[in-house]
Amino acid sequence: MQYPIRIPFFAATPSRHPLMQPLPISRYPVPALADLPADIRARIAEVQEKAGFVPNVFVTLAHRPDEFRAFFAYHDALMLREGGLSKAEREMIVVATSGANDCLYCIVAHGAILRVYAKDPLVADQVAVNYRKADITPRQKAMLAFALKIALRSQEVGDDDFAALHAHGFSDEDVWDIGAIAAFFALSNRMANLIAMRPNPEFFLLGRVPKAK
Amino acid sequence: MQYPIRIPFFAATPSRHPLMQPLPISRYPVPALADLPADIRARIAEVQEKAGFVPNVFVTLAHRPDEFRAFFAYHDALMLREGGLSKAEREMIVVATSGANDCLYCIVAHGAILRVYAKDPLVADQVAVNYRKADITPRQKAMLAFALKIALRSQEVGDDDFAALHAHGFSDEDVWDIGAIAAFFALSNRMANLIAMRPNPEFFLLGRVPKAK
Amino acid sequence: MQYPIRIPFFAATPSRHPLMQPLPISRYPVPALADLPADIRARIAEVQEKAGFVPNVFVTLAHRPDEFRAFFAYHDALMLREGGLSKAEREMIVVATSGANDCLYCIVAHGAILRVYAKDPLVADQVAVNYRKADITPRQKAMLAFALKIALRSQEVGDDDFAALHAHGFSDEDVWDIGAIAAFFALSNRMANLIAMRPNPEFFLLGRVPKAK
Amino acid sequence: MQYPIRIPFFAATPSRHPLMQPLPISRYPVPALADLPADIRARIAEVQEKAGFVPNVFVTLAHRPDEFRAFFAYHDALMLREGGLSKAEREMIVVATSGANDCLYCIVAHGAILRVYAKDPLVADQVAVNYRKADITPRQKAMLAFALKIALRSQEVGDDDFAALHAHGFSDEDVWDIGAIAAFFALSNRMANLIAMRPNPEFFLLGRVPKAK
Amino acid sequence: MQYPIRIPFFAATPSRHPLMQPLPISRYPVPALADLPADIRARIAEVQEKAGFVPNVFVTLAHRPDEFRAFFAYHDALMLREGGLSKAEREMIVVATSGANDCLYCIVAHGAILRVYAKDPLVADQVAVNYRKADITPRQKAMLAFALKIALRSQEVGDDDFAALHAHGFSDEDVWDIGAIAAFFALSNRMANLIAMRPNPEFFLLGRVPKAK
Amino acid sequence: MQYPIRIPFFAATPSRHPLMQPLPISRYPVPALADLPADIRARIAEVQEKAGFVPNVFVTLAHRPDEFRAFFAYHDALMLREGGLSKAEREMIVVATSGANDCLYCIVAHGAILRVYAKDPLVADQVAVNYRKADITPRQKAMLAFALKIALRSQEVGDDDFAALHAHGFSDEDVWDIGAIAAFFALSNRMANLIAMRPNPEFFLLGRVPKAK
């Protein structure tokens, strides 16, 4: 059993450095799908079915099944939650804070998801680089300003920050969502940087061109 | 069912500001134990049995049961894992990186646990402030230098960092442990700062005096 | 006389915010082509001929013809120069330092040019986020480490930096090229941030898919 | 004549590293009390009488008698002065700014003094880590915000800072006190870091338990 | 043809290190005037005529004639432009941002020019170190605050910054001037740091004493 | 009894802003000489005799006699001490660290003293801006690198720093001198910034021209 999509794409990539192998997708061993526990295999099969390929975060973190399970349980609790934030807005938080943490995997992978959810080919690069210049609403800018404060100087958070978000119509539960997503990707970015997790080539193009193409 | 230990301690505390209420333990509602799902109630009962009180992280994060479950599953996967790091060393990582993130709850609570595991009343304050001046081994200093790099500038991690840790006898799996604990507390510190989680008064003294007290 | 390509693309972009106008391409007035001096008109016609559209940097900086002329004369002196650096390497310097300066226009526009020169759809995002994780040679990483030092802490440059680059085979003239490109885009990034220069939508996709499209 | 309390405590400390000697209390020679000038001997005797032990700052700085005299004259002029700040508030400034400078000796020693003056076992850790989360008054938070500005970016101090403190009832002389204490401990923290001054073990527990113990 | 003024001055300087040669004025070869293209020779002759000596920036950058031409064209477009800023104010921007970038050449050379234009022997040192403490108007302080934002964190520039400058009577074109001068000297400071450009000794005294001397 | 030199000089200064009063020399009241205690009057008389004018640090800090006495006792203990550092080297430490702290008074006043001691009109500006580019020996550069580490990140000081200084022939006592001077001016810079201490105009020119003037 393989991850058939990952390799061919690279082979087709015109390479500047013909003798250079593409970097591995992780510093750590990547388990064969067959060797993984059934629940993790099922989760991976599900995402492959849906996305058409297996994002590298699944196979690289599967090196440690218990941490894998906790990671995705946490991820789903935050990203699939109903609430005042749209799916695209949740991904904006991921992309903006991953930009602040220079996390290549998360910017590229979640940038792709953001483009798809927002149906906007430009927004992911805008938000990753500088949310102030992005085509988003003032409410979304306030959301990202707070997310970046959690990412970069959470010790300074205070009542004023909550008041500023309330003024844009965010509830306290929305603020928890914003802060908790930023906090979860503080973890996620550091794991990706630790293991040198490599984004799948598929992500770079996803959501940039009409699907039908 | 109550958390009987928390309140009385405060009442007995000589207060500089007689009219000032102690701050709440969270910006968010703290659920009554009776209202919590059975598995979370069981987990809280277990820690209360063992510690003699309920650390505030349990009752404050219980506000969101799904996130609570993922949080503690992740915590346990990293902190209870067998491997090349002792329990005290894992707590050192928590205390040092929480110091870098100015997280009051984690410094105080995990500082207490570190004192207990290390049977050393001084090490927690040393590590929280400046691991370079702590009574720890050169190997432990290398471990904490790497943990702080993950905490503060994980984008700069490279082969040299792995080599430096290997030179101290750490395996690649040990390096994952160090990095993943630092990453998990990047999340944990930010959640505590987000909700203004307050450390239980019990922690401040724990491990500072002989247990026979 | 118009810039016919810029507008239609936007109109076709599925928009998250139907009532929201796309942001203007500059905070400052954008001159009509007909109002520009002949030499600037010629330069713009030339780039439109070659690229198929007019990059916004040309029309936005044309607001001040004298500065426009000096800007592009400087740009050409550095970017079209023969020497030890390939065209793709010069663009890598632009993309990496623009990433450090959070300059949306330069990352997007020069990222596109880098993809085209390098015939590599992935390298621009890699270099913009974290050159340490990019599929580039150790020599190129040394080049970008120095470029970022010029961008961020040029006061610390010393003999050791020159020696490190010499060890990778760079001549003193190559070092001037690296440093001067980083210095020129220190200017360029700041101008783009000052006027909120907006990247043309065309750039986002350029070099990501085979040209035959 | 000896410093009888310092050594025994350590001997009684359960040590994680049985073969490891406790670190010395200074990188520099510590003079024997008998070799010191009479005025310094008297000062040390006085503090030992009062505290029950000799804080290491006295014996380590005594290596240079002239600097010792100036140091404690300055210290006393600021910390024993009558004025708008209570003794506990003066110590809060020391603890907060020493936290910002990662000075182990000053955090531990002055944290102990703060607990004693404030009759509050929790406040020192709170203020050392993050004064925003401490159980102190808004006036005290404004005081510490200014003290930290002096500690970290005194070049930015301006009329607005004075106005903000006046609004909390501080006089200009109080502002001098706040700023001068922060400035003096900028010196003190750097001296302690320079010589690796080690806090006496007695300080770690002082003010955490009722005195009658 | 020589630069007769530069050398003798040094020879007359009382030297702390008699065996130490003065550092060269550039890491790169300095072309002989006779070897330079006519237009550059003319430009240098002109400045020598006016200033009485040849500032090192002219002879060191002449190492690359094309870049020299673009550099001075850009410089003149910004610094000689008519508009809402006086010549002295333009030089204040240079001095303040060069101070932030620790550029010795630009602080010393443009500090001298600032003293001459402002007819004020003190203002250059004030502005180079801390514009907040300088004898300048509130309008000039707002100008320099913005220039420093462009120099240090141009990605954060937004509408509020423009509004603050408008409130001091600056037009949008004035704001472009301020920002563009800060941007140009972001380039200039980095070039000077790259090549270790050395300020002419003449600059250190210029404008400090009455000209008649 | 007056400070006759200070005022007239200003009156003679050509002023850019005719209606603007020179800023006061301190935010705090400056005591009349007659109102000061005899020992402080004597100290001020002595410096006036020697320098020909009264540096503002004396009259501004005299606002608090006890702190004045401790300040100058400390200053003299460090700056007049015999040892491995020359007087000029001690002033270099002051100027370099005051540059890092943006302290106008100390850069200008001690820059003047450095020029006089070093008999070098250029060295003070060089050291204040960037010691790496100054005409000083490698040993002096190592000294200033350490002084700046004490000024900016003293918590990171370790054995390696001592070894590096020993390699340049500095004894442990010399290292104390370097570190203690940097520490004392950490205090001094902050006091000057707190009270907005203004350098005397005389300092700006001192040591720049032959004394015979």
PDB file of N, CA and C in Angstrom, chain B residues 55-124:
ATOM      1  N   PRO B  55      -5.799  20.711  40.174  1.00  0.00           N
ATOM      2  CA  PRO B  55      -5.124  21.815  39.479  1.00  0.00           C
ATOM      3  C   PRO B  55      -6.104  22.541  38.556  1.00  0.00           C
ATOM      4  N   ASN B  56      -5.972  23.858  38.528  1.00  0.00           N
ATOM      5  CA  ASN B  56      -6.955  24.650  37.790  1.00  0.00           C
ATOM      6  C   ASN B  56      -7.000  24.354  36.302  1.00  0.00           C
ATOM      7  N   VAL B  57      -5.926  23.836  35.738  1.00  0.00           N
ATOM      8  CA  VAL B  57      -5.947  23.535  34.316  1.00  0.00           C
ATOM      9  C   VAL B  57      -7.057  22.536  33.987  1.00  0.00           C
ATOM     10  N   PHE B  58      -7.377  21.654  34.934  1.00  0.00           N
ATOM     11  CA  PHE B  58      -8.415  20.663  34.658  1.00  0.00           C
ATOM     12  C   PHE B  58      -9.802  21.292  34.615  1.00  0.00           C
ATOM     13  N   VAL B  59     -10.098  22.121  35.595  1.00  0.00           N
ATOM     14  CA  VAL B  59     -11.454  22.673  35.638  1.00  0.00           C
ATOM     15  C   VAL B  59     -11.660  23.815  34.646  1.00  0.00           C
ATOM     16  N   THR B  60     -10.594  24.514  34.320  1.00  0.00           N
ATOM     17  CA  THR B  60     -10.796  25.632  33.383  1.00  0.00           C
ATOM     18  C   THR B  60     -10.898  25.124  31.944  1.00  0.00           C
ATOM     19  N   LEU B  61     -10.074  24.154  31.579  1.00  0.00           N
ATOM     20  CA  LEU B  61     -10.162  23.644  30.204  1.00  0.00           C
ATOM     21  C   LEU B  61     -11.402  22.763  30.005  1.00  0.00           C
ATOM     22  N   ALA B  62     -11.989  22.281  31.108  1.00  0.00           N
ATOM     23  CA  ALA B  62     -13.198  21.467  30.984  1.00  0.00           C
ATOM     24  C   ALA B  62     -14.367  22.262  30.385  1.00  0.00           C
ATOM     25  N   HIS B  63     -14.217  23.544  30.303  1.00  0.00           N
ATOM     26  CA  HIS B  63     -15.214  24.382  29.624  1.00  0.00           C
ATOM     27  C   HIS B  63     -15.489  23.863  28.204  1.00  0.00           C
ATOM     28  N   ARG B  64     -14.521  23.241  27.594  1.00  0.00           N
ATOM     29  CA  ARG B  64     -14.688  22.668  26.253  1.00  0.00           C
ATOM     30  C   ARG B  64     -14.244  21.200  26.286  1.00  0.00           C
ATOM     31  N   PRO B  65     -15.183  20.293  26.534  1.00  0.00           N
ATOM     32  CA  PRO B  65     -14.817  18.886  26.757  1.00  0.00           C
ATOM     33  C   PRO B  65     -13.979  18.264  25.628  1.00  0.00           C
ATOM     34  N   ASP B  66     -14.300  18.537  24.387  1.00  0.00           N
ATOM     35  CA  ASP B  66     -13.529  17.907  23.308  1.00  0.00           C
ATOM     36  C   ASP B  66     -12.069  18.373  23.316  1.00  0.00           C
ATOM     37  N   GLU B  67     -11.899  19.653  23.516  1.00  0.00           N
ATOM     38  CA  GLU B  67     -10.533  20.170  23.559  1.00  0.00           C
ATOM     39  C   GLU B  67      -9.807  19.646  24.804  1.00  0.00           C
ATOM     40  N   PHE B  68     -10.551  19.547  25.909  1.00  0.00           N
ATOM     41  CA  PHE B  68      -9.989  18.980  27.139  1.00  0.00           C
ATOM     42  C   PHE B  68      -9.435  17.588  26.872  1.00  0.00           C
ATOM     43  N   ARG B  69     -10.227  16.756  26.229  1.00  0.00           N
ATOM     44  CA  ARG B  69      -9.788  15.366  25.989  1.00  0.00           C
ATOM     45  C   ARG B  69      -8.532  15.329  25.120  1.00  0.00           C
ATOM     46  N   ALA B  70      -8.542  16.122  24.055  1.00  0.00           N
ATOM     47  CA  ALA B  70      -7.375  16.123  23.168  1.00  0.00           C
ATOM     48  C   ALA B  70      -6.149  16.677  23.885  1.00  0.00           C
ATOM     49  N   PHE B  71      -6.370  17.706  24.679  1.00  0.00           N
ATOM     50  CA  PHE B  71      -5.256  18.336  25.399  1.00  0.00           C
ATOM     51  C   PHE B  71      -4.573  17.330  26.321  1.00  0.00           C
ATOM     52  N   PHE B  72      -5.375  16.626  27.121  1.00  0.00           N
ATOM     53  CA  PHE B  72      -4.745  15.724  28.090  1.00  0.00           C
ATOM     54  C   PHE B  72      -4.241  14.441  27.437  1.00  0.00           C
ATOM     55  N   ALA B  73      -4.882  14.026  26.358  1.00  0.00           N
ATOM     56  CA  ALA B  73      -4.342  12.878  25.618  1.00  0.00           C
ATOM     57  C   ALA B  73      -2.954  13.230  25.083  1.00  0.00           C
ATOM     58  N   TYR B  74      -2.836  14.440  24.553  1.00  0.00           N
ATOM     59  CA  TYR B  74      -1.534  14.888  24.020  1.00  0.00           C
ATOM     60  C   TYR B  74      -0.515  15.004  25.155  1.00  0.00           C
ATOM     61  N   HIS B  75      -0.943  15.659  26.216  1.00  0.00           N
ATOM     62  CA  HIS B  75      -0.071  15.825  27.381  1.00  0.00           C
ATOM     63  C   HIS B  75       0.461  14.478  27.864  1.00  0.00           C
ATOM     64  N   ASP B  76      -0.421  13.526  28.031  1.00  0.00           N
ATOM     65  CA  ASP B  76      -0.004  12.233  28.570  1.00  0.00           C
ATOM     66  C   ASP B  76       0.913  11.501  27.590  1.00  0.00           C
ATOM     67  N   ALA B  77       0.601  11.605  26.300  1.00  0.00           N
ATOM     68  CA  ALA B  77       1.442  10.929  25.300  1.00  0.00           C
ATOM     69  C   ALA B  77       2.883  11.426  25.393  1.00  0.00           C
ATOM     70  N   LEU B  78       3.051  12.689  25.725  1.00  0.00           N
ATOM     71  CA  LEU B  78       4.404  13.251  25.768  1.00  0.00           C
ATOM     72  C   LEU B  78       5.055  13.130  27.144  1.00  0.00           C
ATOM     73  N   MET B  79       4.267  13.341  28.192  1.00  0.00           N
ATOM     74  CA  MET B  79       4.881  13.474  29.516  1.00  0.00           C
ATOM     75  C   MET B  79       5.000  12.137  30.239  1.00  0.00           C
ATOM     76  N   LEU B  80       4.177  11.161  29.870  1.00  0.00           N
ATOM     77  CA  LEU B  80       4.225   9.860  30.539  1.00  0.00           C
ATOM     78  C   LEU B  80       4.985   8.835  29.708  1.00  0.00           C
ATOM     79  N   ARG B  81       5.475   9.253  28.566  1.00  0.00           N
ATOM     80  CA  ARG B  81       6.157   8.349  27.649  1.00  0.00           C
ATOM     81  C   ARG B  81       7.456   7.821  28.258  1.00  0.00           C
ATOM     82  N   GLU B  82       7.732   6.545  28.029  1.00  0.00           N
ATOM     83  CA  GLU B  82       9.039   5.999  28.372  1.00  0.00           C
ATOM     84  C   GLU B  82      10.048   6.514  27.345  1.00  0.00           C
ATOM     85  N   GLY B  83      11.298   6.641  27.764  1.00  0.00           N
ATOM     86  CA  GLY B  83      12.287   7.089  26.779  1.00  0.00           C
ATOM     87  C   GLY B  83      13.537   7.588  27.467  1.00  0.00           C
ATOM     88  N   GLY B  84      14.342   8.308  26.710  1.00  0.00           N
ATOM     89  CA  GLY B  84      15.642   8.721  27.212  1.00  0.00           C
ATOM     90  C   GLY B  84      15.597   9.888  28.188  1.00  0.00           C
ATOM     91  N   LEU B  85      14.442  10.505  28.335  1.00  0.00           N
ATOM     92  CA  LEU B  85      14.324  11.652  29.247  1.00  0.00           C
ATOM     93  C   LEU B  85      13.626  11.219  30.522  1.00  0.00           C
ATOM     94  N   SER B  86      14.160  11.638  31.647  1.00  0.00           N
ATOM     95  CA  SER B  86      13.486  11.351  32.918  1.00  0.00           C
ATOM     96  C   SER B  86      12.253  12.247  33.057  1.00  0.00           C
ATOM     97  N   LYS B  87      11.404  11.876  34.000  1.00  0.00           N
ATOM     98  CA  LYS B  87      10.224  12.711  34.267  1.00  0.00           C
ATOM     99  C   LYS B  87      10.646  14.122  34.660  1.00  0.00           C
ATOM    100  N   ALA B  88      11.680  14.242  35.471  1.00  0.00           N
ATOM    101  CA  ALA B  88      12.131  15.572  35.893  1.00  0.00           C
ATOM    102  C   ALA B  88      12.622  16.365  34.684  1.00  0.00           C
ATOM    103  N   GLU B  89      13.310  15.701  33.782  1.00  0.00           N
ATOM    104  CA  GLU B  89      13.812  16.414  32.607  1.00  0.00           C
ATOM    105  C   GLU B  89      12.671  16.910  31.724  1.00  0.00           C
ATOM    106  N   ARG B  90      11.636  16.095  31.599  1.00  0.00           N
ATOM    107  CA  ARG B  90      10.477  16.565  30.824  1.00  0.00           C
ATOM    108  C   ARG B  90       9.888  17.827  31.462  1.00  0.00           C
ATOM    109  N   GLU B  91       9.811  17.819  32.783  1.00  0.00           N
ATOM    110  CA  GLU B  91       9.259  19.011  33.457  1.00  0.00           C
ATOM    111  C   GLU B  91      10.199  20.217  33.329  1.00  0.00           C
ATOM    112  N   MET B  92      11.500  19.943  33.313  1.00  0.00           N
ATOM    113  CA  MET B  92      12.431  21.066  33.083  1.00  0.00           C
ATOM    114  C   MET B  92      12.118  21.774  31.766  1.00  0.00           C
ATOM    115  N   ILE B  93      11.828  20.974  30.742  1.00  0.00           N
ATOM    116  CA  ILE B  93      11.507  21.564  29.434  1.00  0.00           C
ATOM    117  C   ILE B  93      10.271  22.447  29.550  1.00  0.00           C
ATOM    118  N   VAL B  94       9.275  21.943  30.264  1.00  0.00           N
ATOM    119  CA  VAL B  94       8.040  22.712  30.443  1.00  0.00           C
ATOM    120  C   VAL B  94       8.343  24.035  31.154  1.00  0.00           C
ATOM    121  N   VAL B  95       9.107  23.949  32.225  1.00  0.00           N
ATOM    122  CA  VAL B  95       9.348  25.141  33.042  1.00  0.00           C
ATOM    123  C   VAL B  95      10.196  26.160  32.278  1.00  0.00           C
ATOM    124  N   ALA B  96      11.219  25.678  31.583  1.00  0.00           N
ATOM    125  CA  ALA B  96      12.087  26.617  30.856  1.00  0.00           C
ATOM    126  C   ALA B  96      11.331  27.317  29.732  1.00  0.00           C
ATOM    127  N   THR B  97      10.548  26.558  28.960  1.00  0.00           N
ATOM    128  CA  THR B  97       9.854  27.203  27.834  1.00  0.00           C
ATOM    129  C   THR B  97       8.698  28.059  28.338  1.00  0.00           C
ATOM    130  N   SER B  98       8.061  27.658  29.425  1.00  0.00           N
ATOM    131  CA  SER B  98       6.996  28.500  29.990  1.00  0.00           C
ATOM    132  C   SER B  98       7.583  29.796  30.534  1.00  0.00           C
ATOM    133  N   GLY B  99       8.804  29.724  31.031  1.00  0.00           N
ATOM    134  CA  GLY B  99       9.499  30.945  31.451  1.00  0.00           C
ATOM    135  C   GLY B  99       9.697  31.883  30.280  1.00  0.00           C
ATOM    136  N   ALA B 100      10.102  31.325  29.158  1.00  0.00           N
ATOM    137  CA  ALA B 100      10.303  32.153  27.963  1.00  0.00           C
ATOM    138  C   ALA B 100       8.999  32.762  27.468  1.00  0.00           C
ATOM    139  N   ASN B 101       7.892  32.091  27.737  1.00  0.00           N
ATOM    140  CA  ASN B 101       6.586  32.594  27.289  1.00  0.00           C
ATOM    141  C   ASN B 101       5.839  33.363  28.382  1.00  0.00           C
ATOM    142  N   ASP B 102       6.495  33.570  29.509  1.00  0.00           N
ATOM    143  CA  ASP B 102       5.869  34.309  30.621  1.00  0.00           C
ATOM    144  C   ASP B 102       4.510  33.738  31.004  1.00  0.00           C
ATOM    145  N   CYS B 103       4.419  32.416  31.108  1.00  0.00           N
ATOM    146  CA  CYS B 103       3.139  31.788  31.452  1.00  0.00           C
ATOM    147  C   CYS B 103       3.105  31.467  32.934  1.00  0.00           C
ATOM    148  N   LEU B 104       2.379  32.277  33.686  1.00  0.00           N
ATOM    149  CA  LEU B 104       2.369  32.138  35.136  1.00  0.00           C
ATOM    150  C   LEU B 104       1.879  30.759  35.571  1.00  0.00           C
ATOM    151  N   TYR B 105       0.755  30.311  35.007  1.00  0.00           N
ATOM    152  CA  TYR B 105       0.218  29.016  35.440  1.00  0.00           C
ATOM    153  C   TYR B 105       1.244  27.899  35.281  1.00  0.00           C
ATOM    154  N   CYS B 106       1.854  27.835  34.089  1.00  0.00           N
ATOM    155  CA  CYS B 106       2.724  26.693  33.804  1.00  0.00           C
ATOM    156  C   CYS B 106       4.017  26.752  34.598  1.00  0.00           C
ATOM    157  N   ILE B 107       4.540  27.944  34.813  1.00  0.00           N
ATOM    158  CA  ILE B 107       5.760  28.057  35.614  1.00  0.00           C
ATOM    159  C   ILE B 107       5.489  27.597  37.041  1.00  0.00           C
ATOM    160  N   VAL B 108       4.384  28.034  37.592  1.00  0.00           N
ATOM    161  CA  VAL B 108       4.089  27.724  38.994  1.00  0.00           C
ATOM    162  C   VAL B 108       3.687  26.254  39.154  1.00  0.00           C
ATOM    163  N   ALA B 109       2.799  25.784  38.308  1.00  0.00           N
ATOM    164  CA  ALA B 109       2.306  24.411  38.472  1.00  0.00           C
ATOM    165  C   ALA B 109       3.387  23.395  38.103  1.00  0.00           C
ATOM    166  N   HIS B 110       4.021  23.571  36.960  1.00  0.00           N
ATOM    167  CA  HIS B 110       5.038  22.598  36.548  1.00  0.00           C
ATOM    168  C   HIS B 110       6.342  22.806  37.318  1.00  0.00           C
ATOM    169  N   GLY B 111       6.565  24.020  37.802  1.00  0.00           N
ATOM    170  CA  GLY B 111       7.699  24.222  38.706  1.00  0.00           C
ATOM    171  C   GLY B 111       7.546  23.349  39.943  1.00  0.00           C
ATOM    172  N   ALA B 112       6.323  23.289  40.466  1.00  0.00           N
ATOM    173  CA  ALA B 112       6.064  22.455  41.646  1.00  0.00           C
ATOM    174  C   ALA B 112       6.322  20.979  41.321  1.00  0.00           C
ATOM    175  N   ILE B 113       5.814  20.543  40.187  1.00  0.00           N
ATOM    176  CA  ILE B 113       6.001  19.133  39.805  1.00  0.00           C
ATOM    177  C   ILE B 113       7.491  18.841  39.614  1.00  0.00           C
ATOM    178  N   LEU B 114       8.199  19.772  39.005  1.00  0.00           N
ATOM    179  CA  LEU B 114       9.641  19.590  38.810  1.00  0.00           C
ATOM    180  C   LEU B 114      10.360  19.460  40.160  1.00  0.00           C
ATOM    181  N   ARG B 115      10.011  20.312  41.110  1.00  0.00           N
ATOM    182  CA  ARG B 115      10.659  20.207  42.431  1.00  0.00           C
ATOM    183  C   ARG B 115      10.433  18.823  43.037  1.00  0.00           C
ATOM    184  N   VAL B 116       9.195  18.334  42.882  1.00  0.00           N
ATOM    185  CA  VAL B 116       8.865  17.027  43.461  1.00  0.00           C
ATOM    186  C   VAL B 116       9.645  15.910  42.754  1.00  0.00           C
ATOM    187  N   TYR B 117       9.624  15.897  41.436  1.00  0.00           N
ATOM    188  CA  TYR B 117      10.318  14.838  40.693  1.00  0.00           C
ATOM    189  C   TYR B 117      11.824  14.900  40.928  1.00  0.00           C
ATOM    190  N   ALA B 118      12.360  16.117  40.953  1.00  0.00           N
ATOM    191  CA  ALA B 118      13.813  16.258  41.059  1.00  0.00           C
ATOM    192  C   ALA B 118      14.267  16.201  42.518  1.00  0.00           C
ATOM    193  N   LYS B 119      13.316  16.159  43.434  1.00  0.00           N
ATOM    194  CA  LYS B 119      13.649  16.204  44.870  1.00  0.00           C
ATOM    195  C   LYS B 119      14.614  17.345  45.124  1.00  0.00           C
ATOM    196  N   ASP B 120      14.337  18.484  44.545  1.00  0.00           N
ATOM    197  CA  ASP B 120      15.255  19.630  44.622  1.00  0.00           C
ATOM    198  C   ASP B 120      14.409  20.894  44.743  1.00  0.00           C
ATOM    199  N   PRO B 121      14.502  21.577  45.897  1.00  0.00           N
ATOM    200  CA  PRO B 121      13.634  22.745  46.099  1.00  0.00           C
ATOM    201  C   PRO B 121      14.052  23.976  45.290  1.00  0.00           C
ATOM    202  N   LEU B 122      15.242  23.940  44.689  1.00  0.00           N
ATOM    203  CA  LEU B 122      15.763  25.159  44.051  1.00  0.00           C
ATOM    204  C   LEU B 122      15.664  25.142  42.530  1.00  0.00           C
ATOM    205  N   VAL B 123      15.604  23.947  41.954  1.00  0.00           N
ATOM    206  CA  VAL B 123      15.835  23.849  40.513  1.00  0.00           C
ATOM    207  C   VAL B 123      14.752  24.529  39.678  1.00  0.00           C
ATOM    208  N   ALA B 124      13.526  24.552  40.160  1.00  0.00           N
ATOM    209  CA  ALA B 124      12.452  25.091  39.330  1.00  0.00           C
ATOM    210  C   ALA B 124      12.623  26.588  39.098  1.00  0.00           C
TER     211      ALA B 124
END
